[in-house]
Coordinates of C-alpha atoms and ligand atoms in Angstrom, one line a residue:
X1 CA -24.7 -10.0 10.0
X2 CA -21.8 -8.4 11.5
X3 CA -22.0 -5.1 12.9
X4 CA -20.1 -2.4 13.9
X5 CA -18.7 -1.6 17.4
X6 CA -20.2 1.6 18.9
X7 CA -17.7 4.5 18.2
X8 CA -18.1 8.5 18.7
X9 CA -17.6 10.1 14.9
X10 CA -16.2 13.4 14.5
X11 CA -15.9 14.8 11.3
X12 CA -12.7 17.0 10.8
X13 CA -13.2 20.5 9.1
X14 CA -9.2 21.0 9.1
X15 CA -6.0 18.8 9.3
X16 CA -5.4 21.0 12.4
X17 CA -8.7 19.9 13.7
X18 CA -7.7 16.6 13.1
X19 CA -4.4 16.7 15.4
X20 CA -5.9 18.4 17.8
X21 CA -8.5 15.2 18.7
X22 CA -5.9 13.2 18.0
X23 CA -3.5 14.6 21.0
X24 CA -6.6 14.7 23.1
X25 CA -6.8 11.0 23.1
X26 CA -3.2 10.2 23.1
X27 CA -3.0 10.5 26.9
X28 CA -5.6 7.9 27.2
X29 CA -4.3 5.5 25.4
X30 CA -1.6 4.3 27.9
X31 CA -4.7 3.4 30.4
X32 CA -6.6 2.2 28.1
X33 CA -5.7 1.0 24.4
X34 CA -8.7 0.7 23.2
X35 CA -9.7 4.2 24.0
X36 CA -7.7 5.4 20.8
X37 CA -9.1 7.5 18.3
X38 CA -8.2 6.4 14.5
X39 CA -8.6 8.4 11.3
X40 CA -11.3 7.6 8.3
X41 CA -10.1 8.8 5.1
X42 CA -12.9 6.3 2.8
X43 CA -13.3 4.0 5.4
X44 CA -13.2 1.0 2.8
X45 CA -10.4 -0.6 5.4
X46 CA -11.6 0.9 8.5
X47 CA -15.2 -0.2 8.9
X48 CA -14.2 -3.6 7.6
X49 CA -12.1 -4.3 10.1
X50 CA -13.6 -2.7 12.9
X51 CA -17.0 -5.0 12.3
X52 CA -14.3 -7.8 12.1
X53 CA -13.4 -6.4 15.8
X54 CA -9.4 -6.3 14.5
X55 CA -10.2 -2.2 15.2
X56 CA -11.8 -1.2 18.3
X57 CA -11.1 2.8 18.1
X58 CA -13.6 4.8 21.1
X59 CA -13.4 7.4 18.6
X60 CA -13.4 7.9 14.7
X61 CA -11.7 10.8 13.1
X62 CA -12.7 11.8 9.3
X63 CA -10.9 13.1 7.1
X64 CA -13.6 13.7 3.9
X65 CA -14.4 17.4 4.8
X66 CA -10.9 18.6 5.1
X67 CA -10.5 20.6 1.6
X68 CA -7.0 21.2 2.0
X69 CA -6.2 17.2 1.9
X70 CA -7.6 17.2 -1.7
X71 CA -6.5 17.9 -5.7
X72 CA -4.3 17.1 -7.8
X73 CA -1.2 19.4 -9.8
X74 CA 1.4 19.0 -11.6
X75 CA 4.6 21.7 -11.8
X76 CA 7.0 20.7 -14.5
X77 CA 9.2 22.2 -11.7
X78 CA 8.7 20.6 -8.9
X79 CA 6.4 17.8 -10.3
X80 CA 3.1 16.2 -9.0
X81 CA 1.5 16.9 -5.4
X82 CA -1.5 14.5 -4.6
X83 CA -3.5 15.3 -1.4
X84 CA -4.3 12.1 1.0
X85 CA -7.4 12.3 0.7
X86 CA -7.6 12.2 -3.0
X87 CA -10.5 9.4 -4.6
X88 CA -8.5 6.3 -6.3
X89 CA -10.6 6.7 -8.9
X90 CA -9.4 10.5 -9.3
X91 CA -6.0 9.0 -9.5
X92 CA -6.2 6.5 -11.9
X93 CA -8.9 8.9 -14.5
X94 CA -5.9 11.8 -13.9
X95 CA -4.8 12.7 -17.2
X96 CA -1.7 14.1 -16.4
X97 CA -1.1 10.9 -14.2
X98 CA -1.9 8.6 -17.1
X99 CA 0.1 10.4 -19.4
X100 CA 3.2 10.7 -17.3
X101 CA 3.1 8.5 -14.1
X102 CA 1.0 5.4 -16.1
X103 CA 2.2 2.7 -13.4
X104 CA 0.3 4.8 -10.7
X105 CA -3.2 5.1 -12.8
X106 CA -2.7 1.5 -13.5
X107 CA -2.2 1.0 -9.6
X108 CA -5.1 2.6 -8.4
X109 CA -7.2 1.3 -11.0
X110 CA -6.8 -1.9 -10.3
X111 CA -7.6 -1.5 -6.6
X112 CA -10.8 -3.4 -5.9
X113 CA -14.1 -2.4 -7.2
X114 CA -15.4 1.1 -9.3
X115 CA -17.4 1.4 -5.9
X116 CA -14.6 1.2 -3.4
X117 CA -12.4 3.3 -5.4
X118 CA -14.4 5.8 -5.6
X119 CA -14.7 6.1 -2.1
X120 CA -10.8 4.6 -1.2
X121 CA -8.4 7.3 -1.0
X122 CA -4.5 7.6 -1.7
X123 CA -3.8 8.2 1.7
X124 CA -5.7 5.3 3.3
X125 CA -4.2 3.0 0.8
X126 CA -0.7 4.0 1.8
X127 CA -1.7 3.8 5.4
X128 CA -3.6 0.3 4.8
X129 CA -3.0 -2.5 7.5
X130 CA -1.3 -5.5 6.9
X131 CA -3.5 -8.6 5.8
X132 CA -3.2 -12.4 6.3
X133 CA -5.7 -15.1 6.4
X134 CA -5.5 -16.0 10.1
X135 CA -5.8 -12.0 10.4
X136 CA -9.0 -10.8 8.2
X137 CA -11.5 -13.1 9.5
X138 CA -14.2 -12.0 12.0
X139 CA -13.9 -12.6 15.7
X140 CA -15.9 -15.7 15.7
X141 CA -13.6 -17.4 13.4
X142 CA -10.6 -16.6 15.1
X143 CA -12.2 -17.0 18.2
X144 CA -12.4 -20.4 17.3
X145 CA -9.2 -20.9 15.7
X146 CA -7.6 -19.3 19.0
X147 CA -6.4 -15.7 17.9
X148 CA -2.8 -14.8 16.6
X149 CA 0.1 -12.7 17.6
X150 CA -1.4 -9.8 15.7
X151 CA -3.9 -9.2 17.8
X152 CA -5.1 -11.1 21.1
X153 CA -2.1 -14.2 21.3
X154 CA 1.6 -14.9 21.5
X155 CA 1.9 -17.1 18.9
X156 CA 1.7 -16.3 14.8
X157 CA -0.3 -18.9 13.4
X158 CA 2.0 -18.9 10.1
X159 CA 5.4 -19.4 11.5
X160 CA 4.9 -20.3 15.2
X161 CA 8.1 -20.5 15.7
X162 CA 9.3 -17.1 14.4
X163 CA 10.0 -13.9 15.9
X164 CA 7.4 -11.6 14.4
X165 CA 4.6 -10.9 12.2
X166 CA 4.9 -12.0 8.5
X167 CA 1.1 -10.7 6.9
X168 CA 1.4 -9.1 3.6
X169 CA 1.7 -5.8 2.6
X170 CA -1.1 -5.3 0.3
X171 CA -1.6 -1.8 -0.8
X172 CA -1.1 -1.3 -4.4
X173 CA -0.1 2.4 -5.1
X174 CA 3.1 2.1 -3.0
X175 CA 5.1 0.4 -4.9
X176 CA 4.0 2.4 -8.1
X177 CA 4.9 5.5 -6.3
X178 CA 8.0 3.8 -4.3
X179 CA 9.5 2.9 -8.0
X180 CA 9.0 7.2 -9.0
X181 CA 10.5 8.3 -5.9
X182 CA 8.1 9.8 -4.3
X183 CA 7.7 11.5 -0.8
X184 CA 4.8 11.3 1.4
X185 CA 4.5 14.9 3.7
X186 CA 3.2 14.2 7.1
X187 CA 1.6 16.4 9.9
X188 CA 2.0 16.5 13.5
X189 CA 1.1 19.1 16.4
X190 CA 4.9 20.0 16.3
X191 CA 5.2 20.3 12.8
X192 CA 5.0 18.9 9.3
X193 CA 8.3 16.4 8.2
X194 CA 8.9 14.5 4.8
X195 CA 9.5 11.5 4.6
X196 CA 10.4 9.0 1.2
X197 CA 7.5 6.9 0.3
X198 CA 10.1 3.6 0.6
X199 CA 10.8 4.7 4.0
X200 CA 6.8 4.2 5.4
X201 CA 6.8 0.9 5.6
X202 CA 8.6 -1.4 8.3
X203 CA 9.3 -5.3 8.1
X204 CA 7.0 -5.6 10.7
X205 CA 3.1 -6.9 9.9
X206 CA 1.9 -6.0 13.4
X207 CA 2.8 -2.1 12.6
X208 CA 3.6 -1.7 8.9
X209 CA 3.4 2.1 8.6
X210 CA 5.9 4.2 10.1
X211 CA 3.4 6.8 11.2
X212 CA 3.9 8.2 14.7
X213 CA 0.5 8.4 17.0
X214 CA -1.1 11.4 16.5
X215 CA 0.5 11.7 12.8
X216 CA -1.6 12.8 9.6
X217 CA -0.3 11.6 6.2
X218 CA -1.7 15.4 4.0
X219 CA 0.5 15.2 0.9
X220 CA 2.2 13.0 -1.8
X221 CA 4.7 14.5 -4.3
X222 CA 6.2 12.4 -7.5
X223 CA 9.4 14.2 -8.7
X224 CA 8.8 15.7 -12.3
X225 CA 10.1 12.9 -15.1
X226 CA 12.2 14.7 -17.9
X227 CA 13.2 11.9 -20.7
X228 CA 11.4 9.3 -22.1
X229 CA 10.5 7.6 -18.3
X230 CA 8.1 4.4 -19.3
X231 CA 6.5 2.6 -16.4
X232 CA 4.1 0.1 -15.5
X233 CA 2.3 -1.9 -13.2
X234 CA 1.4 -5.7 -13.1
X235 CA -0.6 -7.0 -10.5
X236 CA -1.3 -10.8 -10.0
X237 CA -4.9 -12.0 -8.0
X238 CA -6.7 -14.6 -7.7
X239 CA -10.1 -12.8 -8.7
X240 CA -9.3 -10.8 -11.7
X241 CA -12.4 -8.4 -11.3
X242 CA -11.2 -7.3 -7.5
X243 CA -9.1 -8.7 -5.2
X244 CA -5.9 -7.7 -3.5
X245 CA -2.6 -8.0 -5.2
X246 CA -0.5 -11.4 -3.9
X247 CA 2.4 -10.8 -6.5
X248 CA 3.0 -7.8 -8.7
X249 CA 5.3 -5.5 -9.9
X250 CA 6.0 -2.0 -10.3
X251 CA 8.4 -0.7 -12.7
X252 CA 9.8 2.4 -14.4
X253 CA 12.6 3.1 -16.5
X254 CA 14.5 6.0 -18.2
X255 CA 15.8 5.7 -21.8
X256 CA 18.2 7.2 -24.0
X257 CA 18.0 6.1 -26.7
X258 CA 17.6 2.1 -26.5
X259 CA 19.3 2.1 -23.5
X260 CA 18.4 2.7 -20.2
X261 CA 19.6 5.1 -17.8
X262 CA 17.8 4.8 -14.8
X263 CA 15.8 1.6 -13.7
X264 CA 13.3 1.1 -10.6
X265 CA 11.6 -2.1 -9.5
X266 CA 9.6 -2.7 -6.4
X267 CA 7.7 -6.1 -5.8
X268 CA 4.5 -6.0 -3.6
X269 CA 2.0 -8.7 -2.3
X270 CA 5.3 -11.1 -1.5
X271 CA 6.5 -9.5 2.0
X272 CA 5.5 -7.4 5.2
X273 CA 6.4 -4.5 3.1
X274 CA 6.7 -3.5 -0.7
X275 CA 10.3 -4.4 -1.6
X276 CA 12.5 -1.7 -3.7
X277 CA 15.0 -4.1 -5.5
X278 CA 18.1 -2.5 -6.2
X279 CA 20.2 -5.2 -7.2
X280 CA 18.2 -5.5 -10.2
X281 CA 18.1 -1.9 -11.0
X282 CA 21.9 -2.0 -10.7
X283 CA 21.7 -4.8 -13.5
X284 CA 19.7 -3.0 -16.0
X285 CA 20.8 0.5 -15.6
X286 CA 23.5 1.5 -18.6
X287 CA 22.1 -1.3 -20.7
X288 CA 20.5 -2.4 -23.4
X289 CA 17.9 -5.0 -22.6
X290 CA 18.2 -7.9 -24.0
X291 CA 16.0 -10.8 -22.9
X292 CA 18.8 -12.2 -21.2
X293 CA 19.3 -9.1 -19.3
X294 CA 15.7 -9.3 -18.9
X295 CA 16.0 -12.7 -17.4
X296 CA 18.4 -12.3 -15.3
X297 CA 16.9 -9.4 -13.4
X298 CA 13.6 -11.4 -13.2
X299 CA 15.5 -13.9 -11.7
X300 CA 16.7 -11.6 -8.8
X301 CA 13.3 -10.4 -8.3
X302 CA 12.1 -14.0 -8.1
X303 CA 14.9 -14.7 -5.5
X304 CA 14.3 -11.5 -3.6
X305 CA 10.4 -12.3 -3.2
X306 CA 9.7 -14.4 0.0
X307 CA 6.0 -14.7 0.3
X308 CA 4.7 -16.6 3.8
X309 CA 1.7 -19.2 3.2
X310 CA -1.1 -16.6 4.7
X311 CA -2.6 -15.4 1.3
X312 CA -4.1 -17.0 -1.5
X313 CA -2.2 -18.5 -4.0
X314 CA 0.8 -20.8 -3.1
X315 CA 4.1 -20.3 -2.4
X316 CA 5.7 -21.5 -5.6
X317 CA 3.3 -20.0 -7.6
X318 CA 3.6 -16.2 -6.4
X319 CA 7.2 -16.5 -6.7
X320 CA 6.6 -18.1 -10.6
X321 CA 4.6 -15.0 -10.8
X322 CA 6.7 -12.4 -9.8
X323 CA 9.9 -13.7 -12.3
X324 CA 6.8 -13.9 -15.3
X325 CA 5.5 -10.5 -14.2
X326 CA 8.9 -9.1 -13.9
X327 CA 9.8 -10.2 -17.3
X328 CA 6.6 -8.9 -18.6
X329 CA 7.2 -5.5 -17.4
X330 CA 10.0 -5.0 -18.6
X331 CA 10.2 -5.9 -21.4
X332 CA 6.9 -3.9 -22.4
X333 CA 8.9 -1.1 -20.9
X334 CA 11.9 -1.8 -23.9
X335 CA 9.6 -2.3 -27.0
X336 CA 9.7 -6.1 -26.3
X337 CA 6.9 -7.8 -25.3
X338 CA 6.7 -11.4 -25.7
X339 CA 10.5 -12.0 -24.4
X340 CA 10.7 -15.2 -22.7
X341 CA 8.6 -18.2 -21.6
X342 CA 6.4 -17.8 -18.6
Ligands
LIG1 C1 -13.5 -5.9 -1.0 C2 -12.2 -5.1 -0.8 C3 -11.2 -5.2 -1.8 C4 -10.1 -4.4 -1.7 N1 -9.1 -4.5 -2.6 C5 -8.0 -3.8 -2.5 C6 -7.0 -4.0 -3.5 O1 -7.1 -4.7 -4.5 N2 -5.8 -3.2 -3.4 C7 -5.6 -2.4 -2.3 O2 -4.6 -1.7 -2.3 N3 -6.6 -2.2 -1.4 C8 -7.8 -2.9 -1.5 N4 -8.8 -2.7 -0.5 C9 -8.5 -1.9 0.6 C10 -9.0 -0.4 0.5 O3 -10.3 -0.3 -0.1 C11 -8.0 0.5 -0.2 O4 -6.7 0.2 0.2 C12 -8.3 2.0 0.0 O5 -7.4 2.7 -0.8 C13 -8.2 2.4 1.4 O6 -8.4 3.8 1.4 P1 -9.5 4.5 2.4 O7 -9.5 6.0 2.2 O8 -10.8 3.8 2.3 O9 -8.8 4.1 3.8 P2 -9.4 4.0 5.3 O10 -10.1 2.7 5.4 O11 -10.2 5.3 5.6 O12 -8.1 4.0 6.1 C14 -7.1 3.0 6.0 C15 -6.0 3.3 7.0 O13 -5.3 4.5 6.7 C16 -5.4 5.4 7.8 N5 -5.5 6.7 7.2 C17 -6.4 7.1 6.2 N6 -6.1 8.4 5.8 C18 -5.0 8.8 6.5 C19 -4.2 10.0 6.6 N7 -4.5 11.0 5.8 N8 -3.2 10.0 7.4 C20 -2.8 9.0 8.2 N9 -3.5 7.8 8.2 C21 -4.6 7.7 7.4 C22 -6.5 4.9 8.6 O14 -6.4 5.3 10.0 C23 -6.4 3.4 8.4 O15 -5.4 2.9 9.3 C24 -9.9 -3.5 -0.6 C25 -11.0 -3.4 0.3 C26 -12.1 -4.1 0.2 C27 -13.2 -4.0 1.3
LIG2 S1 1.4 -13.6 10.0 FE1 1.1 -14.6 12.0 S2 0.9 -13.0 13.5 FE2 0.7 -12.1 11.5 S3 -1.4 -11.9 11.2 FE3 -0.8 -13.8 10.3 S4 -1.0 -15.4 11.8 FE4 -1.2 -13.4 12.8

């Protein structure tokens, strides 16, 4: 049985509260790293990993009793605000987010189990680590596999060669909200800053999240949608009841008529961070989709994708994936589904 590290808990009654433990501990850090204190939203990642000793905070911060990180509203003005600490499962039963942000309910409902996402919030999915399978194993395994660069070694057990860390980004409401634009609102003890949901995440598995210590993540806002906006979200996993995604697809679109005016597509499970593909959103913008338009922009997606062998699933076959689920998408986005052969 593996247990959990001893830890102090203190439960936050404010974001305020919050930053205040967090700068408390900050000093100590530089002596000591372990003596850092880390914030629970759910704790569906955190407890995990910290009985797999990847996490070895002196202190836990959480976040469940802080009211003003909860709720959801829309504006048709200025759109949707979620709090961090919003349930997945609030998310994805949100009528106003199934009826006009679908790709985000489809998202967080297919994160893990009823269970987890009940207790799995927005914010911790956006903050969630990294994950690789020389990574999320429990100290005696990679104890006796000798550890990685991530944590404990010099060398990355994927590409010991390379430069850096190449586990997988794996949280599946980023890319959703990446693809509608959104903006994540974050606190610190000098102030609050926004900051574009794309712009969270680093090429960088050892520290995906472009947080700052001593940062809390409070709000996320989705810009209103006037038009007919379609979206979607396809996720690929090896075990279709839960599992993390290893190659899916977010994507929404604007139409006028049958053609489309605006086009977003982000790919996540195949890199160190969701990936925002322009280049094929330059392609389908101002067009009609054909299925050769469709084509070619699943193509780019499949050539933009560049997965590492630290998941399941092999190489070949995630990329496969993402140029079917690309396809898909889209063309259930244009009224066409069935376009193509897989
Ligand atoms: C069996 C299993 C299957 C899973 N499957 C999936 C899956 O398919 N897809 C998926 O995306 N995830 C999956 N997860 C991971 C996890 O359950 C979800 O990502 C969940 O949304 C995490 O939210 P949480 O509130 O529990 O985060 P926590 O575990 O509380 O925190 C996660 C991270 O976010 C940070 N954090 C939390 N809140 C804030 C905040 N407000 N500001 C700044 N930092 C914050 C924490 O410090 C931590 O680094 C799975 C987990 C398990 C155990
Ligand atoms: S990609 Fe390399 S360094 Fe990163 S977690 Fe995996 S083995 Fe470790």
């Amino acid at each position: 049985m593996m247990r959990l590290p001893k830890f102090e808990y203190r439960a936050a009654r404010s974001v305020e509260e919050a930053l205040d433990w967090l700068g408390a501990f900050a000093p100590a850090v530089d002596k000591d790293p372990e003596a850092r204190a880390m914030l629970m939203a759910g704790g569906t990642d955190v407890l995990p990993n910290m009985k797999h000793k990847l996490f070895t905070p002196k202190v836990v911060i959480g976040l469940r009793g802080v009211a003003s990180l909860r709720g959801i509203s829309y504006d048709p003005e200025r759109g949707l605000r979620i709090g961090a600490g919003v349930r997945l499962s609030e998310v994805a039963a949100s009528p106003v987010i199934r009826e006009r942000y679908p790709a985000l309910a489809l998202a967080a409902e297919s994160v893990s189990t009823p269970q987890l996402r009940q207790m799995g919030t927005i914010g911790g999915n956006l903050c969630l680590d990294t994950r690789c399978n020389y990574y999320n194993q429990s100290e005696f395994w990679r104890r006796a596999r000798e550890f990685c660069l991530k944590k404990g070694s010099d060398t990355c057990r994927v590409a010991p060669n390379g430069t850096g860390c190449y586990a997988v980004s794996s949280c599946d409401t980023a890319p959703a909200l990446i693809a509608f634009g959104a903006t994540a609102r974050v606190a610190a003890r000098d102030g609050a800053r926004e900051v574009p949901v794309a712009a969270l995440y680093d090429d960088d598995g050892i520290h995906p999240v472009r947080l700052r210590e001593g940062e809390v993540l409070t709000d996320i806002t989705l810009p209103p949608l006037a038009g007919d906006w379609r979206s979607t979200y396809e996720k690929y996993r090896v075990r279709g009841s839960f599992d993390f995604p290893i190659a899916s697809v977010a994507a929404a679109a604007r139409f006028e008529g049958d053609v489309c005016a605006e086009a977003r597509l982000t790919l996540q499970g195949v890199a160190t961070s969701p990936l925002p593909l322009p280049e094929a959103e330059a392609l389908l913008t101002g067009q009609r989709w054909t299925p050769d338009l469709i084509e070619a922009a699943a193509e780019v997606a499949l050539r933009a994708s560049h997965p590492m062998d630290n998941t399941s699933g092999t190489i070949a076959l995630r990329k496969r994936v993402i140029r079917a689920y690309t396809r898909q998408a889209l063309a259930g986005l244009a009224g066409n589904v069935g376009a193509g052969a897989a």
